[in-house]
Amino acid sequence: MRFFRGGLAMALLGAAVCGCAVTDWAVRQRLGEAAPVATATPAPTAKDAKDAELPADARELYLESLRQQALQPTVHLVHEYYRQKKFYPGGSRSVVVSRFDYGTKAVHLENSQVTVAGGKTWTAWSTWCLDGSEDWFWTREVGWSLRSSSGCPSLPSQAWLNDGLGVGGLTEEQADVFVGKLREWTGLITARGMSVVKRDGKPYVRLEIRVRPVRFGGGRPVGAGLYHDAFKHTELDGIAHPYGLLAGGGSAMDIVRYIDPETRLPVYSETRETGSGAWRMHRVEYEFGRPVGESARPAKPGIARLRWQPEGAVM
């Protein structure tokens, strides 16, 4: 099912929403401390959806947002990744800033391990990846040191170049294949809810999506891993065209995803992963279309802050 461009925007007062993230360290730190919480309004009704040429179906809008994301040539992201529930939100976490151009393969990747203990927050270590070289920063060492000159980004790090589930740089046909396979697997992706929210006076669509493992024949149930299988159906090489999961293949996921009604692209998401007794939380802010560019490496790594507030108990 395909959405007509602008239909959802008509349903949301015809607003043209930017949805751009701020990537400057200083600005992000200021905004991260003062960003308002989004407030919800009632979910669209079936009549609203019909008038907007949009099905009242969060699942379809989620899949369409994945398709629009897959068509983007460049993506800029800010990630927070929590490995233990007791730290979420605001505790010890990985903080990653990534910028990637699928056409030129230009990459910028800042990966930091942030530790919070005893009322103090510091960067335990950080890596800075640009133009094929990777520098490391350790709290107990003075300054940065070159640790690698050819493996940047490493294969495990490639998952940070997108949001750990989606992909970019696809053709229309490839995007249709990727999303079509996800749509085809009955029971994998279901909708939990859809509502319109306003943040800083701008409307967004808040989706609640549930991903649950499905079983094929006598095999083990597969959840998040089916996103990787869907990518394989594009017949692209997941190394040459970087693609990686930030979830276990058998994991279930609960996703909250905010969509720009004009572009149908994501602006913010939270993904809670559960599987084999594990708990993981991945927060992401998105920006699309801007060149990767170059950034001067700071003398000491900062800690990027997301402008969107965490969902907290809602998840």
mmCIF file of C-alpha atoms in Angstrom:
data_model
loop_
_atom_site.group_PDB
_atom_site.id
_atom_site.type_symbol
_atom_site.label_atom_id
_atom_site.label_comp_id
_atom_site.label_asym_id
_atom_site.label_seq_id
_atom_site.Cartn_x
_atom_site.Cartn_y
_atom_site.Cartn_z
ATOM 1 C CA MET A 1 0.000 0.000 0.000
ATOM 2 C CA ARG A 2 1.424 3.386 -1.015
ATOM 3 C CA PHE A 3 0.719 6.786 0.536
ATOM 4 C CA PHE A 4 -0.019 9.852 -1.574
ATOM 5 C CA ARG A 5 2.529 12.563 -0.858
ATOM 6 C CA GLY A 6 1.162 15.346 1.312
ATOM 7 C CA GLY A 7 -1.962 13.409 2.332
ATOM 8 C CA LEU A 8 -0.971 13.057 5.954
ATOM 9 C CA ALA A 9 0.140 16.674 6.096
ATOM 10 C CA MET A 10 -3.368 17.720 4.992
ATOM 11 C CA ALA A 11 -4.800 15.796 7.906
ATOM 12 C CA LEU A 12 -2.486 17.655 10.274
ATOM 13 C CA LEU A 13 -3.539 21.197 9.420
ATOM 14 C CA GLY A 14 -1.444 21.197 6.255
ATOM 15 C CA ALA A 15 1.698 21.807 8.269
ATOM 16 C CA ALA A 16 5.083 21.661 6.556
ATOM 17 C CA VAL A 17 7.307 20.288 9.300
ATOM 18 C CA CYS A 18 11.097 20.277 9.096
ATOM 19 C CA GLY A 19 11.896 17.669 11.758
ATOM 20 C CA CYS A 20 15.633 18.432 11.504
ATOM 21 C CA ALA A 21 17.935 17.452 14.340
ATOM 22 C CA VAL A 22 20.655 19.691 15.732
ATOM 23 C CA THR A 23 24.117 18.163 15.625
ATOM 24 C CA ASP A 24 26.313 20.955 16.994
ATOM 25 C CA TRP A 25 27.707 19.893 20.381
ATOM 26 C CA ALA A 26 27.106 23.118 22.267
ATOM 27 C CA VAL A 27 23.641 23.742 20.855
ATOM 28 C CA ARG A 28 22.637 20.134 21.481
ATOM 29 C CA GLN A 29 23.761 20.290 25.096
ATOM 30 C CA ARG A 30 21.684 23.421 25.671
ATOM 31 C CA LEU A 31 18.626 22.054 23.916
ATOM 32 C CA GLY A 32 18.943 18.673 25.576
ATOM 33 C CA GLU A 33 18.524 20.267 28.972
ATOM 34 C CA ALA A 34 15.488 22.369 28.069
ATOM 35 C CA ALA A 35 13.615 20.408 25.391
ATOM 36 C CA PRO A 36 9.874 20.270 26.059
ATOM 37 C CA VAL A 37 7.977 16.998 26.237
ATOM 38 C CA ALA A 38 5.645 16.265 23.331
ATOM 39 C CA THR A 39 1.947 16.448 24.179
ATOM 40 C CA ALA A 40 -0.590 14.110 22.620
ATOM 41 C CA THR A 41 -3.950 14.714 20.960
ATOM 42 C CA PRO A 42 -6.504 12.019 20.098
ATOM 43 C CA ALA A 43 -5.547 9.426 17.502
ATOM 44 C CA PRO A 44 -6.773 9.921 13.932
ATOM 45 C CA THR A 45 -10.153 8.363 13.245
ATOM 46 C CA ALA A 46 -11.003 6.226 10.255
ATOM 47 C CA LYS A 47 -12.810 9.227 8.714
ATOM 48 C CA ASP A 48 -9.735 11.439 9.229
ATOM 49 C CA ALA A 49 -7.611 8.805 7.539
ATOM 50 C CA LYS A 50 -9.992 8.496 4.588
ATOM 51 C CA ASP A 51 -10.077 12.262 4.085
ATOM 52 C CA ALA A 52 -6.269 12.323 4.129
ATOM 53 C CA GLU A 53 -5.918 9.309 1.806
ATOM 54 C CA LEU A 54 -4.207 7.591 4.753
ATOM 55 C CA PRO A 55 -5.320 4.284 6.251
ATOM 56 C CA ALA A 56 -5.994 4.478 9.989
ATOM 57 C CA ASP A 57 -3.283 1.906 10.447
ATOM 58 C CA ALA A 58 -0.085 2.600 12.357
ATOM 59 C CA ARG A 59 1.522 -0.504 10.867
ATOM 60 C CA GLU A 60 1.189 0.802 7.306
ATOM 61 C CA LEU A 61 2.493 4.238 8.227
ATOM 62 C CA TYR A 62 5.438 2.644 10.018
ATOM 63 C CA LEU A 63 6.270 0.588 6.925
ATOM 64 C CA GLU A 64 5.922 3.647 4.711
ATOM 65 C CA SER A 65 8.308 5.572 6.979
ATOM 66 C CA LEU A 66 10.829 2.718 6.637
ATOM 67 C CA ARG A 67 10.449 2.951 2.863
ATOM 68 C CA GLN A 68 11.021 6.720 2.813
ATOM 69 C CA GLN A 69 14.033 6.260 5.086
ATOM 70 C CA ALA A 70 15.419 3.619 2.723
ATOM 71 C CA LEU A 71 15.329 6.096 -0.183
ATOM 72 C CA GLN A 72 17.495 8.717 1.567
ATOM 73 C CA PRO A 73 21.062 9.128 0.237
ATOM 74 C CA THR A 74 22.464 10.625 3.453
ATOM 75 C CA VAL A 75 21.565 10.169 7.097
ATOM 76 C CA HIS A 76 22.715 11.961 10.252
ATOM 77 C CA LEU A 77 21.858 10.307 13.576
ATOM 78 C CA VAL A 78 22.390 10.784 17.274
ATOM 79 C CA HIS A 79 22.035 7.573 19.308
ATOM 80 C CA GLU A 80 21.710 6.692 22.966
ATOM 81 C CA TYR A 81 21.971 2.983 23.720
ATOM 82 C CA TYR A 82 21.281 1.486 27.158
ATOM 83 C CA ARG A 83 22.275 -2.071 28.014
ATOM 84 C CA GLN A 84 20.654 -2.211 31.453
ATOM 85 C CA LYS A 85 17.194 -1.048 32.464
ATOM 86 C CA LYS A 86 18.446 0.444 35.723
ATOM 87 C CA PHE A 87 20.412 3.077 33.764
ATOM 88 C CA TYR A 88 17.526 4.271 31.592
ATOM 89 C CA PRO A 89 17.062 7.153 31.208
ATOM 90 C CA GLY A 90 20.128 9.329 31.757
ATOM 91 C CA GLY A 91 22.512 6.761 33.235
ATOM 92 C CA SER A 92 25.496 4.899 31.836
ATOM 93 C CA ARG A 93 25.085 4.440 28.081
ATOM 94 C CA SER A 94 26.678 4.500 24.663
ATOM 95 C CA VAL A 95 26.334 7.820 22.845
ATOM 96 C CA VAL A 96 26.988 7.765 19.107
ATOM 97 C CA VAL A 97 26.900 10.523 16.488
ATOM 98 C CA SER A 98 26.938 9.150 12.939
ATOM 99 C CA ARG A 99 26.819 10.710 9.492
ATOM 100 C CA PHE A 100 26.882 8.632 6.332
ATOM 101 C CA ASP A 101 26.542 9.154 2.589
ATOM 102 C CA TYR A 102 25.424 5.956 0.843
ATOM 103 C CA GLY A 103 26.614 7.241 -2.533
ATOM 104 C CA THR A 104 30.139 8.451 -1.761
ATOM 105 C CA LYS A 105 30.555 6.265 1.381
ATOM 106 C CA ALA A 106 31.741 9.355 3.265
ATOM 107 C CA VAL A 107 31.471 8.603 6.965
ATOM 108 C CA HIS A 108 31.789 10.388 10.283
ATOM 109 C CA LEU A 109 31.339 8.331 13.441
ATOM 110 C CA GLU A 110 31.774 9.379 17.068
ATOM 111 C CA ASN A 111 31.238 6.576 19.558
ATOM 112 C CA SER A 112 31.516 7.237 23.299
ATOM 113 C CA GLN A 113 30.929 5.144 26.392
ATOM 114 C CA VAL A 114 29.382 7.433 28.998
ATOM 115 C CA THR A 115 29.592 6.405 32.637
ATOM 116 C CA VAL A 116 27.369 7.828 35.374
ATOM 117 C CA ALA A 117 28.227 6.963 38.955
ATOM 118 C CA GLY A 118 28.305 8.755 42.281
ATOM 119 C CA GLY A 119 26.498 11.741 40.850
ATOM 120 C CA LYS A 120 29.210 12.280 38.224
ATOM 121 C CA THR A 121 29.109 11.796 34.454
ATOM 122 C CA TRP A 122 32.204 11.241 32.346
ATOM 123 C CA THR A 123 33.359 9.714 29.068
ATOM 124 C CA ALA A 124 35.191 6.482 29.840
ATOM 125 C CA TRP A 125 36.397 6.196 26.247
ATOM 126 C CA SER A 126 35.573 7.555 22.832
ATOM 127 C CA THR A 127 36.457 6.827 19.201
ATOM 128 C CA TRP A 128 36.503 9.287 16.311
ATOM 129 C CA CYS A 129 36.199 7.800 12.826
ATOM 130 C CA LEU A 130 36.694 9.968 9.751
ATOM 131 C CA ASP A 131 38.064 9.227 6.264
ATOM 132 C CA GLY A 132 39.201 5.696 7.089
ATOM 133 C CA SER A 133 41.223 6.455 10.230
ATOM 134 C CA GLU A 134 40.108 5.984 13.791
ATOM 135 C CA ASP A 135 41.400 7.786 16.864
ATOM 136 C CA TRP A 136 40.795 6.687 20.437
ATOM 137 C CA PHE A 137 40.396 8.724 23.590
ATOM 138 C CA TRP A 138 40.751 7.147 27.021
ATOM 139 C CA THR A 139 39.943 9.021 30.206
ATOM 140 C CA ARG A 140 43.140 7.806 31.854
ATOM 141 C CA GLU A 141 45.299 8.857 28.927
ATOM 142 C CA VAL A 142 46.234 12.337 27.740
ATOM 143 C CA GLY A 143 44.627 13.284 24.450
ATOM 144 C CA TRP A 144 43.810 11.130 21.454
ATOM 145 C CA SER A 145 45.856 8.315 19.941
ATOM 146 C CA LEU A 146 45.684 6.682 16.503
ATOM 147 C CA ARG A 147 44.752 3.016 16.902
ATOM 148 C CA SER A 148 43.647 2.069 13.394
ATOM 149 C CA SER A 149 44.219 3.462 9.914
ATOM 150 C CA SER A 150 42.227 1.102 7.704
ATOM 151 C CA GLY A 151 39.301 -0.434 9.577
ATOM 152 C CA CYS A 152 37.097 2.616 10.035
ATOM 153 C CA PRO A 153 34.299 1.957 10.557
ATOM 154 C CA SER A 154 34.680 -1.619 11.724
ATOM 155 C CA LEU A 155 32.037 -4.143 10.714
ATOM 156 C CA PRO A 156 30.314 -4.038 14.135
ATOM 157 C CA SER A 157 30.297 -0.227 13.979
ATOM 158 C CA GLN A 158 28.431 -0.207 10.667
ATOM 159 C CA ALA A 159 25.161 -0.806 12.514
ATOM 160 C CA TRP A 160 25.455 2.739 13.919
ATOM 161 C CA LEU A 161 25.423 4.258 10.418
ATOM 162 C CA ASN A 162 21.648 3.819 10.410
ATOM 163 C CA ASP A 163 19.204 3.093 13.226
ATOM 164 C CA GLY A 164 19.984 -0.597 13.617
ATOM 165 C CA LEU A 165 16.852 -1.715 11.748
ATOM 166 C CA GLY A 166 16.368 0.562 8.751
ATOM 167 C CA VAL A 167 18.648 1.326 5.834
ATOM 168 C CA GLY A 168 19.222 4.129 3.316
ATOM 169 C CA GLY A 169 20.583 4.574 -0.181
ATOM 170 C CA LEU A 170 18.134 2.202 -1.889
ATOM 171 C CA THR A 171 16.432 2.584 -5.247
ATOM 172 C CA GLU A 172 12.632 2.680 -5.425
ATOM 173 C CA GLU A 173 12.600 -0.973 -6.445
ATOM 174 C CA GLN A 174 14.974 -2.043 -3.667
ATOM 175 C CA ALA A 175 13.006 -0.077 -1.065
ATOM 176 C CA ASP A 176 9.807 -1.780 -2.214
ATOM 177 C CA VAL A 177 11.486 -5.177 -1.847
ATOM 178 C CA PHE A 178 12.813 -4.404 1.641
ATOM 179 C CA VAL A 179 9.504 -3.106 2.985
ATOM 180 C CA GLY A 180 7.463 -5.630 1.021
ATOM 181 C CA LYS A 181 9.151 -8.560 2.732
ATOM 182 C CA LEU A 182 8.509 -7.044 6.165
ATOM 183 C CA ARG A 183 4.852 -6.518 5.248
ATOM 184 C CA GLU A 184 4.605 -10.086 3.964
ATOM 185 C CA TRP A 185 5.577 -11.801 7.229
ATOM 186 C CA THR A 186 2.243 -12.064 9.044
ATOM 187 C CA GLY A 187 2.437 -11.442 12.771
ATOM 188 C CA LEU A 188 5.911 -9.890 12.755
ATOM 189 C CA ILE A 189 4.873 -6.222 12.905
ATOM 190 C CA THR A 190 1.661 -5.088 14.578
ATOM 191 C CA ALA A 191 0.297 -1.701 15.613
ATOM 192 C CA ARG A 192 -0.230 -0.738 19.238
ATOM 193 C CA GLY A 193 -1.396 2.820 18.641
ATOM 194 C CA MET A 194 -1.203 6.030 16.618
ATOM 195 C CA SER A 195 -1.722 9.617 17.772
ATOM 196 C CA VAL A 196 -0.929 13.157 16.721
ATOM 197 C CA VAL A 197 1.420 15.083 19.002
ATOM 198 C CA LYS A 198 2.772 18.609 19.020
ATOM 199 C CA ARG A 199 6.305 19.523 19.903
ATOM 200 C CA ASP A 200 7.381 23.164 19.859
ATOM 201 C CA GLY A 201 4.085 23.873 18.136
ATOM 202 C CA LYS A 202 4.714 21.405 15.287
ATOM 203 C CA PRO A 203 2.585 18.310 14.672
ATOM 204 C CA TYR A 204 4.059 14.821 14.423
ATOM 205 C CA VAL A 205 2.549 11.363 14.275
ATOM 206 C CA ARG A 206 3.491 9.122 17.178
ATOM 207 C CA LEU A 207 3.408 5.418 16.316
ATOM 208 C CA GLU A 208 3.529 2.514 18.743
ATOM 209 C CA ILE A 209 4.729 -0.625 16.997
ATOM 210 C CA ARG A 210 5.260 -4.129 18.301
ATOM 211 C CA VAL A 211 7.656 -6.617 16.672
ATOM 212 C CA ARG A 212 7.193 -10.204 17.781
ATOM 213 C CA PRO A 213 9.171 -13.282 16.691
ATOM 214 C CA VAL A 214 7.500 -15.617 14.232
ATOM 215 C CA ARG A 215 8.258 -19.268 13.631
ATOM 216 C CA PHE A 216 8.768 -20.833 10.209
ATOM 217 C CA GLY A 217 8.188 -24.577 10.187
ATOM 218 C CA GLY A 218 10.134 -26.262 12.953
ATOM 219 C CA GLY A 219 12.787 -23.555 13.211
ATOM 220 C CA ARG A 220 13.445 -21.159 16.047
ATOM 221 C CA PRO A 221 11.325 -17.977 16.195
ATOM 222 C CA VAL A 222 12.872 -14.987 14.402
ATOM 223 C CA GLY A 223 12.094 -11.390 15.336
ATOM 224 C CA ALA A 224 14.485 -8.522 14.665
ATOM 225 C CA GLY A 225 16.523 -10.818 12.419
ATOM 226 C CA LEU A 226 13.794 -10.657 9.783
ATOM 227 C CA TYR A 227 14.770 -7.039 9.083
ATOM 228 C CA HIS A 228 18.157 -8.370 8.054
ATOM 229 C CA ASP A 229 16.512 -11.060 5.950
ATOM 230 C CA ALA A 230 14.372 -8.411 4.259
ATOM 231 C CA PHE A 231 17.522 -6.450 3.420
ATOM 232 C CA LYS A 232 19.090 -9.566 1.895
ATOM 233 C CA HIS A 233 16.202 -9.747 -0.576
ATOM 234 C CA THR A 234 17.486 -6.493 -2.137
ATOM 235 C CA GLU A 235 20.517 -8.570 -3.222
ATOM 236 C CA LEU A 236 22.854 -5.870 -1.908
ATOM 237 C CA ASP A 237 26.077 -6.722 -0.095
ATOM 238 C CA GLY A 238 25.607 -5.741 3.558
ATOM 239 C CA ILE A 239 29.304 -4.808 3.804
ATOM 240 C CA ALA A 240 29.649 -2.752 0.620
ATOM 241 C CA HIS A 241 26.246 -1.175 1.298
ATOM 242 C CA PRO A 242 26.538 -1.065 5.096
ATOM 243 C CA TYR A 243 23.725 -2.744 6.958
ATOM 244 C CA GLY A 244 23.737 -4.094 10.496
ATOM 245 C CA LEU A 245 21.307 -4.908 13.296
ATOM 246 C CA LEU A 246 21.445 -3.444 16.780
ATOM 247 C CA ALA A 247 19.291 -6.256 18.150
ATOM 248 C CA GLY A 248 19.435 -10.005 18.513
ATOM 249 C CA GLY A 249 17.932 -11.987 15.663
ATOM 250 C CA GLY A 250 15.317 -13.654 17.846
ATOM 251 C CA SER A 251 14.453 -10.550 19.865
ATOM 252 C CA ALA A 252 11.060 -8.935 20.284
ATOM 253 C CA MET A 253 10.861 -5.133 20.125
ATOM 254 C CA ASP A 254 8.496 -2.391 21.221
ATOM 255 C CA ILE A 255 9.002 0.734 19.116
ATOM 256 C CA VAL A 256 7.815 4.308 19.537
ATOM 257 C CA ARG A 257 8.476 6.268 16.354
ATOM 258 C CA TYR A 258 7.665 9.904 15.608
ATOM 259 C CA ILE A 259 6.978 10.713 11.953
ATOM 260 C CA ASP A 260 7.226 14.016 10.095
ATOM 261 C CA PRO A 261 3.799 14.318 8.416
ATOM 262 C CA GLU A 262 5.182 16.165 5.398
ATOM 263 C CA THR A 263 7.997 13.790 4.455
ATOM 264 C CA ARG A 264 6.831 10.654 6.289
ATOM 265 C CA LEU A 265 10.398 10.335 7.579
ATOM 266 C CA PRO A 266 11.217 9.528 11.221
ATOM 267 C CA VAL A 267 12.463 12.320 13.455
ATOM 268 C CA TYR A 268 12.799 10.366 16.708
ATOM 269 C CA SER A 269 12.414 6.759 17.864
ATOM 270 C CA GLU A 270 12.823 4.522 20.883
ATOM 271 C CA THR A 271 13.243 0.787 20.489
ATOM 272 C CA ARG A 272 13.026 -1.491 23.512
ATOM 273 C CA GLU A 273 14.488 -4.894 22.764
ATOM 274 C CA THR A 274 13.729 -8.005 24.799
ATOM 275 C CA GLY A 275 15.019 -11.461 24.063
ATOM 276 C CA SER A 276 16.598 -14.320 26.018
ATOM 277 C CA GLY A 277 16.064 -12.378 29.222
ATOM 278 C CA ALA A 278 17.958 -9.342 27.901
ATOM 279 C CA TRP A 279 16.753 -5.722 27.926
ATOM 280 C CA ARG A 280 18.114 -3.007 25.608
ATOM 281 C CA MET A 281 16.929 0.527 24.860
ATOM 282 C CA HIS A 282 17.926 2.450 21.742
ATOM 283 C CA ARG A 283 17.020 6.135 21.328
ATOM 284 C CA VAL A 284 17.631 7.834 17.968
ATOM 285 C CA GLU A 285 17.219 11.309 16.481
ATOM 286 C CA TYR A 286 17.230 11.562 12.679
ATOM 287 C CA GLU A 287 18.205 14.102 10.059
ATOM 288 C CA PHE A 288 18.312 13.426 6.326
ATOM 289 C CA GLY A 289 19.666 15.079 3.193
ATOM 290 C CA ARG A 290 22.600 17.122 4.489
ATOM 291 C CA PRO A 291 26.158 16.398 3.266
ATOM 292 C CA VAL A 292 28.408 14.575 5.707
ATOM 293 C CA GLY A 293 30.975 17.369 5.789
ATOM 294 C CA GLU A 294 33.934 17.535 8.130
ATOM 295 C CA SER A 295 34.144 18.392 11.803
ATOM 296 C CA ALA A 296 37.140 19.439 13.841
ATOM 297 C CA ARG A 297 37.947 16.848 16.452
ATOM 298 C CA PRO A 298 37.661 18.386 19.926
ATOM 299 C CA ALA A 299 40.533 18.232 22.379
ATOM 300 C CA LYS A 300 38.248 16.208 24.628
ATOM 301 C CA PRO A 301 35.069 14.405 23.528
ATOM 302 C CA GLY A 302 31.761 15.920 24.509
ATOM 303 C CA ILE A 303 28.559 14.065 25.288
ATOM 304 C CA ALA A 304 25.845 14.542 22.678
ATOM 305 C CA ARG A 305 22.355 15.133 24.056
ATOM 306 C CA LEU A 306 19.147 14.342 22.264
ATOM 307 C CA ARG A 307 16.547 17.098 21.987
ATOM 308 C CA TRP A 308 13.615 14.695 22.383
ATOM 309 C CA GLN A 309 12.780 13.614 25.911
ATOM 310 C CA PRO A 310 12.779 9.870 26.694
ATOM 311 C CA GLU A 311 9.441 8.084 26.820
ATOM 312 C CA GLY A 312 10.327 6.726 30.261
ATOM 313 C CA ALA A 313 7.511 4.765 31.872
ATOM 314 C CA VAL A 314 5.456 4.895 28.648
ATOM 315 C CA MET A 315 7.689 2.185 27.198
#
